[in-house]
Short mmCIF file of C-alpha atoms in Angstrom, two decimals:
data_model
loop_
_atom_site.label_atom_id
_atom_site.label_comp_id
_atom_site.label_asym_id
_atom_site.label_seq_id
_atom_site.Cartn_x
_atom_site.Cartn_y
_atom_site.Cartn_z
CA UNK A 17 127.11 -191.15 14.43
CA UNK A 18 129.26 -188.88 11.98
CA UNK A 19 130.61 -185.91 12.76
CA UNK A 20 130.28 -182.68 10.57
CA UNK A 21 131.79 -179.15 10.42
CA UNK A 22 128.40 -177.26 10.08
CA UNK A 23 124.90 -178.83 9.67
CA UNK A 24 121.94 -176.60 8.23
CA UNK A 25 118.70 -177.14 9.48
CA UNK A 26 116.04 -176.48 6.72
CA UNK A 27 116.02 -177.00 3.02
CA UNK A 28 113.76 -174.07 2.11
CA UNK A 29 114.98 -171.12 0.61
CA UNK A 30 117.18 -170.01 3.59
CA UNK A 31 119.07 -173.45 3.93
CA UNK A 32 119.62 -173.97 0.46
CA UNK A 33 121.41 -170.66 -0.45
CA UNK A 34 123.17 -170.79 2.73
CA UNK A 35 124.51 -174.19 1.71
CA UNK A 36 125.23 -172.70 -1.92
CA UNK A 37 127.16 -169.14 -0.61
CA UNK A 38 129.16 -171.68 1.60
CA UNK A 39 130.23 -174.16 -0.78
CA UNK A 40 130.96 -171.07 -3.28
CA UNK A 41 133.70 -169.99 -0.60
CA UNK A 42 134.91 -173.59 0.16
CA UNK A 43 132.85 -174.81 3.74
CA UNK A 44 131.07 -177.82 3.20
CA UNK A 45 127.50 -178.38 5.02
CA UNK A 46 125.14 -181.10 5.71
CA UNK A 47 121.62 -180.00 5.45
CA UNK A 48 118.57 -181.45 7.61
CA UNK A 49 115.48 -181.27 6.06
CA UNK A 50 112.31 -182.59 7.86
CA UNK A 51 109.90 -182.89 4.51
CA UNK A 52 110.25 -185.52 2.07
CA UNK A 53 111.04 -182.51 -0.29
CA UNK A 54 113.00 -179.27 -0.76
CA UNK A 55 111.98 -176.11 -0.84
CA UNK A 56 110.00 -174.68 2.62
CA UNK A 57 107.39 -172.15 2.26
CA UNK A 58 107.61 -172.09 -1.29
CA UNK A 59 105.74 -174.85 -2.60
CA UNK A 60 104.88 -174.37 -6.56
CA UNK A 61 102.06 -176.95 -8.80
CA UNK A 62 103.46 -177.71 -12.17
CA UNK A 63 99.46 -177.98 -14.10
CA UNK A 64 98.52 -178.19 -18.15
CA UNK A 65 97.91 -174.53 -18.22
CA UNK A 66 100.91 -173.38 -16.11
CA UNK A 67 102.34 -173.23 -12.52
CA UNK A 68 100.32 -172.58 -9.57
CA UNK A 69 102.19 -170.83 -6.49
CA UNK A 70 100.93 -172.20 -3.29
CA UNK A 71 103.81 -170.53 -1.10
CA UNK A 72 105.95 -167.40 -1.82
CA UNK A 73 105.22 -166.13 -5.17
CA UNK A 74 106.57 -161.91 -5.98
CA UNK A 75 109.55 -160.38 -5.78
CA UNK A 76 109.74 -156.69 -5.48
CA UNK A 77 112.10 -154.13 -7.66
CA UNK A 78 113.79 -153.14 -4.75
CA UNK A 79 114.59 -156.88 -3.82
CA UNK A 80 118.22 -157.12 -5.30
CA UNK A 81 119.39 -159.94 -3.47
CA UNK A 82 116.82 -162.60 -4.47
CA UNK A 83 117.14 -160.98 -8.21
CA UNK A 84 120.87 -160.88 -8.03
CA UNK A 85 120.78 -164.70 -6.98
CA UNK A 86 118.05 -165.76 -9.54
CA UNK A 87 120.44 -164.07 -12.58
CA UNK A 88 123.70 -165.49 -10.77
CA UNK A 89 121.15 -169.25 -11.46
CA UNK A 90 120.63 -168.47 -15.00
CA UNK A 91 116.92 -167.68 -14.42
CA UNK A 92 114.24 -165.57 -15.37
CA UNK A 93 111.92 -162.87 -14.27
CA UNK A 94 108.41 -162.48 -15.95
CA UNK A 95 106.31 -158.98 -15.09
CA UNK A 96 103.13 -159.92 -12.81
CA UNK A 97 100.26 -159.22 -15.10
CA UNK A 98 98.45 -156.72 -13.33
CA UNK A 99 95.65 -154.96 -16.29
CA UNK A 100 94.26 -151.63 -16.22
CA UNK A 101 91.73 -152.46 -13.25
CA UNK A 102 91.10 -153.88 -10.11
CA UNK A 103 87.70 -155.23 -8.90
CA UNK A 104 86.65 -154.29 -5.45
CA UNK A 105 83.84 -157.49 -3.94
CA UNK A 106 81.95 -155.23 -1.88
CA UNK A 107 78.76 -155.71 0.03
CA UNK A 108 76.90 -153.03 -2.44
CA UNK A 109 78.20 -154.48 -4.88
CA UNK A 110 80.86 -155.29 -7.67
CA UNK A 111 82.84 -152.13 -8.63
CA UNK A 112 85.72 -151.87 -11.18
CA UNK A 113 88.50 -149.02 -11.08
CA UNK A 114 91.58 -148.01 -12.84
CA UNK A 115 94.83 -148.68 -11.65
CA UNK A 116 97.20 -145.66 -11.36
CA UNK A 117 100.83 -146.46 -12.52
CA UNK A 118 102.64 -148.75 -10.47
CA UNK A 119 106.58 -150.67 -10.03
CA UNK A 120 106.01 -153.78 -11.85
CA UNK A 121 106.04 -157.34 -9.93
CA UNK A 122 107.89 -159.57 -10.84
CA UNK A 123 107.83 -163.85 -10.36
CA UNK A 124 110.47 -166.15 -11.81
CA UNK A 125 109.73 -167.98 -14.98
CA UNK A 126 108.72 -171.26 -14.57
CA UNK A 127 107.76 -170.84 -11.32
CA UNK A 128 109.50 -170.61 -7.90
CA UNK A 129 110.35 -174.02 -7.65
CA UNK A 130 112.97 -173.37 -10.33
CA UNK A 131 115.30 -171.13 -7.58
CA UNK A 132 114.84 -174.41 -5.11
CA UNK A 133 116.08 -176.29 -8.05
CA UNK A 134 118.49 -174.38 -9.43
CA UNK A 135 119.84 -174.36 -6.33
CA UNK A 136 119.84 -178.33 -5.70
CA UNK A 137 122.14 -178.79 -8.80
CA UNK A 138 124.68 -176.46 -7.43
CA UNK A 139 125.32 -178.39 -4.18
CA UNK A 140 126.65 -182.48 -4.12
CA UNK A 141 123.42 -185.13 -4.40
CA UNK A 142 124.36 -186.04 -0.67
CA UNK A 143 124.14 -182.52 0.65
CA UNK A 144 120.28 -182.71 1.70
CA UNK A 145 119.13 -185.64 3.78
CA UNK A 146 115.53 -185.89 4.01
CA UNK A 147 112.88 -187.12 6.36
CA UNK A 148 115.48 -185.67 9.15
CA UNK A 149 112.71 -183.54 11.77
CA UNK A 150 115.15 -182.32 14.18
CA UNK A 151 113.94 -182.73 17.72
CA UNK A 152 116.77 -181.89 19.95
CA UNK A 153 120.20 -180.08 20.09
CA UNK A 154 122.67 -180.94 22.66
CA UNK A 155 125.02 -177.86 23.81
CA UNK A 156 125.85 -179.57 27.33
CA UNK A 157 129.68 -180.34 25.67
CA UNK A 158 131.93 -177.37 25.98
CA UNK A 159 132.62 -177.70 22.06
CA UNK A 160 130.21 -178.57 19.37
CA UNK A 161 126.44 -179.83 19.40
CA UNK A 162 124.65 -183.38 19.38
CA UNK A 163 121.67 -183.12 17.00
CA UNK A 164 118.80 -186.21 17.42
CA UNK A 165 116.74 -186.40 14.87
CA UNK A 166 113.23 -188.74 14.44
CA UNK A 167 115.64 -191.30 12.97
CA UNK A 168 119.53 -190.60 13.65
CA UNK A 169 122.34 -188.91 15.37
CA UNK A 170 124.62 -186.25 13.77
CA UNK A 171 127.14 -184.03 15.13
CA UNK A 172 128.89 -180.51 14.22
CA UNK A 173 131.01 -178.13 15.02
CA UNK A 174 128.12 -175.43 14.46
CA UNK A 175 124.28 -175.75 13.85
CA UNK A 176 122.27 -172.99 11.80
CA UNK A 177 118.34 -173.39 12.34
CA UNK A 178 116.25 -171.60 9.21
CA UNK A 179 113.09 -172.85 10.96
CA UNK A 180 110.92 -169.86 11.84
CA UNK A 181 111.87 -168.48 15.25
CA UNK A 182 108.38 -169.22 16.72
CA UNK A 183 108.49 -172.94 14.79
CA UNK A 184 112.20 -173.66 16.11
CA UNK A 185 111.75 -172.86 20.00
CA UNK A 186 108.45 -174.57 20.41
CA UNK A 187 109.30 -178.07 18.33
CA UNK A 188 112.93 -178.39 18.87
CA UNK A 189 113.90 -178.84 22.91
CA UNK A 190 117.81 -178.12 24.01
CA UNK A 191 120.32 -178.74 26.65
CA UNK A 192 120.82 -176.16 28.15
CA UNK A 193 117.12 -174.80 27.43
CA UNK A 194 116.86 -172.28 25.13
CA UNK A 195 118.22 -168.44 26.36
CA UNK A 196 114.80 -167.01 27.89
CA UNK A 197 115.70 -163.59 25.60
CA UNK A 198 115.32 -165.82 22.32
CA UNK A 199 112.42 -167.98 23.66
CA UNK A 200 110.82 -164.26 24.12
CA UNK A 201 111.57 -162.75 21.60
CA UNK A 202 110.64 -165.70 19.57
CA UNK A 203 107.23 -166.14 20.78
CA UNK A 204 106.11 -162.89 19.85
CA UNK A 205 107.38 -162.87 16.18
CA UNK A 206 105.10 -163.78 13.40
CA UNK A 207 106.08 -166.73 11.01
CA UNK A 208 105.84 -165.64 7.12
CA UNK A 209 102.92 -167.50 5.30
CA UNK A 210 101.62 -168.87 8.55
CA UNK A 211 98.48 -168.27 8.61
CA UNK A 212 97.80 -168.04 4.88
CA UNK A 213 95.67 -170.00 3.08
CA UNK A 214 96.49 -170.18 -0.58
CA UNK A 215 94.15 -170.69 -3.30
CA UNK A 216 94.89 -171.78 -7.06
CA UNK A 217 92.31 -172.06 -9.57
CA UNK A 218 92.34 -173.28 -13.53
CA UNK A 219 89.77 -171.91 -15.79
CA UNK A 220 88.52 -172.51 -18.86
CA UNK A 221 88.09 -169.18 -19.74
CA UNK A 222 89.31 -165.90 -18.59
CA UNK A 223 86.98 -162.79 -18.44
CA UNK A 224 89.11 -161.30 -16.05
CA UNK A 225 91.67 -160.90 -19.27
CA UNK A 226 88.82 -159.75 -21.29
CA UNK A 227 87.84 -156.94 -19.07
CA UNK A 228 91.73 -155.75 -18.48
CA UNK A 229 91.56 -156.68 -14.81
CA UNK A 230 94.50 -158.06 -13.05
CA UNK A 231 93.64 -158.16 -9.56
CA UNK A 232 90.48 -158.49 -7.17
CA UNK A 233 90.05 -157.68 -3.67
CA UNK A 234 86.89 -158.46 -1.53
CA UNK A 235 86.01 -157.94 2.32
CA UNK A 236 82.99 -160.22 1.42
CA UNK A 237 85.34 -163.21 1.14
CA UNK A 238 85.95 -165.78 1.36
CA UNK A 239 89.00 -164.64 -0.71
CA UNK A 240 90.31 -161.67 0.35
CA UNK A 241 92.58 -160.89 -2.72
CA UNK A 242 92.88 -162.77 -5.99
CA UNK A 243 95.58 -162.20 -8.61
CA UNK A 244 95.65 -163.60 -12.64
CA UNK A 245 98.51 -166.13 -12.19
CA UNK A 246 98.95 -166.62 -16.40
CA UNK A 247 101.54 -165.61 -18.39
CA UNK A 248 101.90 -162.29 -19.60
CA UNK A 249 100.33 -162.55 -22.85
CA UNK A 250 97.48 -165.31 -22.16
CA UNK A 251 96.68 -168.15 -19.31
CA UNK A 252 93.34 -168.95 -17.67
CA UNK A 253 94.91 -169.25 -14.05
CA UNK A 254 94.10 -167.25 -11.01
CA UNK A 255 95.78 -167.45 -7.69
CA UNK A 256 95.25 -165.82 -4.33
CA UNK A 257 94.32 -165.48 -0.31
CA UNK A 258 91.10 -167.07 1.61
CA UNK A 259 90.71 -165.17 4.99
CA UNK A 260 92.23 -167.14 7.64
CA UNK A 261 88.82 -167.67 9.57
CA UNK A 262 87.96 -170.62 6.57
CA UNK A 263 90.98 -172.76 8.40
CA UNK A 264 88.27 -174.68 9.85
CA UNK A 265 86.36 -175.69 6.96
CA UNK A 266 86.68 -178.33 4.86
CA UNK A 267 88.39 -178.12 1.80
CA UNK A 268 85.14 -179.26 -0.03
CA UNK A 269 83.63 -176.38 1.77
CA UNK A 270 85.90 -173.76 1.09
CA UNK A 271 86.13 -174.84 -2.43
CA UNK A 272 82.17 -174.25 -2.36
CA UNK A 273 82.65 -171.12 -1.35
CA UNK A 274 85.06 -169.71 -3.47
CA UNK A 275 83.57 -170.99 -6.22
CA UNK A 276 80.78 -169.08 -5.30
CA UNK A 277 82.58 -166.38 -5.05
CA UNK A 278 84.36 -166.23 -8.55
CA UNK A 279 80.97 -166.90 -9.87
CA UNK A 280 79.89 -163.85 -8.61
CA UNK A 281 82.62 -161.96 -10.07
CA UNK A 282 82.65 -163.55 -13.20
CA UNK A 283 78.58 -164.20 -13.88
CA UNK A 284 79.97 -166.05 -17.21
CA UNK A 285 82.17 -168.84 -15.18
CA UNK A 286 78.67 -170.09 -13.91
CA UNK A 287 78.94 -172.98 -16.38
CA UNK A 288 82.67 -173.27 -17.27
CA UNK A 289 85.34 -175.92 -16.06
CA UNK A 290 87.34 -175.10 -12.54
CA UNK A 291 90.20 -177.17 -11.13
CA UNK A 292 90.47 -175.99 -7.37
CA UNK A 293 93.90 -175.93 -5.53
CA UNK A 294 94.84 -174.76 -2.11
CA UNK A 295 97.31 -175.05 0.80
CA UNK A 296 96.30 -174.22 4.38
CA UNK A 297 99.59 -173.23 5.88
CA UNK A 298 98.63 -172.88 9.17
CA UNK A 299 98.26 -177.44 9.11
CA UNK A 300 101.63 -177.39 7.86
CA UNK A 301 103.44 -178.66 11.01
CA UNK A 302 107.32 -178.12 9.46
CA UNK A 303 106.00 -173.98 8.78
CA UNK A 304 103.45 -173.26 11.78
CA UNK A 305 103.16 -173.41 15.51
CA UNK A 306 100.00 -171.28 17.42
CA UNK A 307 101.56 -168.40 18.78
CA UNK A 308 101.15 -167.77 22.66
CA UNK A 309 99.60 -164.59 22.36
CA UNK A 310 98.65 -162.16 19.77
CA UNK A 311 100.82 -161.73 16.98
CA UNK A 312 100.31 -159.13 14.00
CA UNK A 313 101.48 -159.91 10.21
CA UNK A 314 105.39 -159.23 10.22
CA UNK A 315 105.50 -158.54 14.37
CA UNK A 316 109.23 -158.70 15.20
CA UNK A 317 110.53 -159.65 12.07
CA UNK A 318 114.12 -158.53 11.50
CA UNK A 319 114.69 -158.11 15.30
CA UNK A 320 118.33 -157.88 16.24
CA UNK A 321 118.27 -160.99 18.68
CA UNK A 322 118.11 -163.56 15.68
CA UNK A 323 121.21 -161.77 14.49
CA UNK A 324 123.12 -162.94 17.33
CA UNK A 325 125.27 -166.61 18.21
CA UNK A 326 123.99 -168.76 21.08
CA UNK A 327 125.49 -171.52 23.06
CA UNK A 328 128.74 -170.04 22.65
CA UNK A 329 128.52 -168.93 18.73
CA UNK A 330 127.40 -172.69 18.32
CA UNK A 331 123.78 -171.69 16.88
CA UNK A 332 122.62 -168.93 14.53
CA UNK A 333 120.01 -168.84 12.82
CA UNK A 334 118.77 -167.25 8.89
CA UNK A 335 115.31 -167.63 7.16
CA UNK A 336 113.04 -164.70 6.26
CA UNK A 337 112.30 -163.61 9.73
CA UNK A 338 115.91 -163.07 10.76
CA UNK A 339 117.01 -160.27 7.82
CA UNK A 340 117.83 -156.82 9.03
CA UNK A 341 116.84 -155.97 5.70
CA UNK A 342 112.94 -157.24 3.61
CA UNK A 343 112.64 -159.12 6.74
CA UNK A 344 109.36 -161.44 5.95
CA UNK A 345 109.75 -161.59 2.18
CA UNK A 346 111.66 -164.13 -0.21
CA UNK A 347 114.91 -161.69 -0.05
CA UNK A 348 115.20 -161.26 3.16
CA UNK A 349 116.05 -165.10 3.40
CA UNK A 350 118.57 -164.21 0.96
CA UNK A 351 119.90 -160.96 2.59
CA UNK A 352 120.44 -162.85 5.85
CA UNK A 353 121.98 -166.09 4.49
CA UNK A 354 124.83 -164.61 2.42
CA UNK A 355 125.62 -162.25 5.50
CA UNK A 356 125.76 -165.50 7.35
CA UNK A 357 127.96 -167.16 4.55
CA UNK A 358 130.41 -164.26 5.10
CA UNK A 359 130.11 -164.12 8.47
CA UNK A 360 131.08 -168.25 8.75
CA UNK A 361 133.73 -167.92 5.81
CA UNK A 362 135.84 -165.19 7.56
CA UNK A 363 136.03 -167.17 11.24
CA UNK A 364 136.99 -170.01 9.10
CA UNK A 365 139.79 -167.72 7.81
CA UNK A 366 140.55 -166.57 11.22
CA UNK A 367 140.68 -169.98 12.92
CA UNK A 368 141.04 -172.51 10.50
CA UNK A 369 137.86 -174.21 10.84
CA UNK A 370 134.51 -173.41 12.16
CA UNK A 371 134.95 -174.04 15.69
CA UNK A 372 134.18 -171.66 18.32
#
């Protein structure tokens, strides 16, 4: 078993530019990523006509982190095509309206996957080791942790978990159990894209374009919002939300149904050619783990407690659900990991390495 300063758990978004703002001041990290790939919640198709996003997709004007770290990458923004109309699906009845001015939306060029990237070639080939689900975390020692994993043993000076709080306390067991504040405070936050179920359509043809509209929203379902996914100036690909409630269909049978659907929007798709994509998140076991209780979209998100050390300032944790600041969103991943990254770089300063 070899030893290391600081292990990362997570390779999404959170781990990676955690491992990138530490490496930028000097600390070193080993990063433990359950998947056979990078990248978390955000999850992107590379098709003929474009890229598909089948996890986190927009960033906001107002998010300067994530746009600050995509320039800092060499990459680029494109403007979410948004027309001069929305269509509203409604049980009277199809009904088209103009869109008052808005803040653009923006998604990166290429596709998200080219952040997750971009940030892979900025840290050493061994940094990420794969196929690594962490299952427990040994604090019993007065210094440092014991991390088993489903196939090896690692240990560290520090651990930092980007695993959403609610994922993290009910997959990963510890010794001494988790603090009952975190394991309650946990239970009752909700986990970003968990219950989403994202669906990605090609098209042969795009009458959406045609008739200026960039985005749909229906309470008829069974998408609940769709959104034209091209390029700026052309693309025949639209990408959106099915309600939640379709989890327990099949995927032939929710591709029946949206179908449907977008043939009932679009009266001249009856005939044309449609690839069908989707990702149910809620099946992903490395994003999503059934809540206890109730849990509304963004509950507890940016609460205090997952800005605090445990086991002794052994554990902390980042990811989207731990910023103080666009808690829930792309940013707030990166908000929360570079305050981490300063956070670990100054005690390093102050003590010489990372211990406690």
């Amino acid at each position: 078993m070899k030893d290391y300063d600081l292990i990362i758990i997570g390779a999404g978004l959170s781990g990676l530019t955690l491992a990138y703002f530490l490496r930028k001041r000097g600390i070193e990290s080993l990063v433990l990523e359950g998947r056979s790939r990078a990248g978390g919640r955000i999850d992107t198709l590379t098709l003929p006509g474009g890229t598909l996003e089948m996890g986190a997709t927009w960033i906001q004007p107002q998010h300067r982190q994530i746009i600050d770290l995509a320039s800092e990458l060499g990459l680029a923004l494109i403007p979410q095509y948004t027309g001069s109309k929305v269509v509203y699906d409604l049980p009277s009845g199809v009904e088209h309206y103009l869109l008052p001015p808005a803040a653009p939306t923006y998604r990166l060029e290429g596709g998200t996957a080219r952040l997750i990237e971009a940030l892979q070639g900025q840290l050493p080939a061994n940094c990420v080791r794969y196929d690594q689900k962490v299952e427990h975390m040994d604090f019993s020692e007065k210094k440092g942790v014991q991390i088993r994993t489903t196939s090896d043993q690692f240990g560290a000076l520090k651990v930092i978990s980007s695993l959403p709080p609610n994922l993290l306390i009910n997959t990963l067991t510890t010794d001494p159990a988790w603090p009952s504040a975190l394991t309650e405070a946990a239970r009752q936050t909700h986990t970003w894209m968990g219950e989403s179920i994202k669906v990605g359509m090609e098209v042969a043809k795009a009458p959406w374009r045609e008739q200026e509209v960039g985005m749909l929203l229906s309470n008829r379902g069974p998408a609940t919002e769709l959104h034209d996914h091209g390029v700026t100036h052309g693309g025949h690909l639209l990408k959106g939300f099915i309600d939640p409630s379709h989890a327990s269909l099949s995927p032939t049978e929710r591709r029946e149904r949206m179908l449907g659907q977008l043939q009932r929007l679009f009266p001249s798709l009856a005939d044309a050619s449609i690839n069908y994509h989707e990702k149910v998140w809620s099946q992903d076991p490395f994003t999503y783990y059934p809540y206890h209780s109730f849990v509304a979209p963004h509950q507890n998100n940016g609460a205090g407690i997952f800005r605090s050390d445990f086991y002794d300032g052994r554990l902390r944790l980042t990811g989207a659900e731990t910023a103080a600041t666009s808690p829930g969103y792309m940013d707030g991943a990166v908000v929360r990991s570079a305050q981490l990254a300063t956070e670990l770089s100054k005690e390093t300063e102050a003590h010489g390495n990372l211990s406690p």
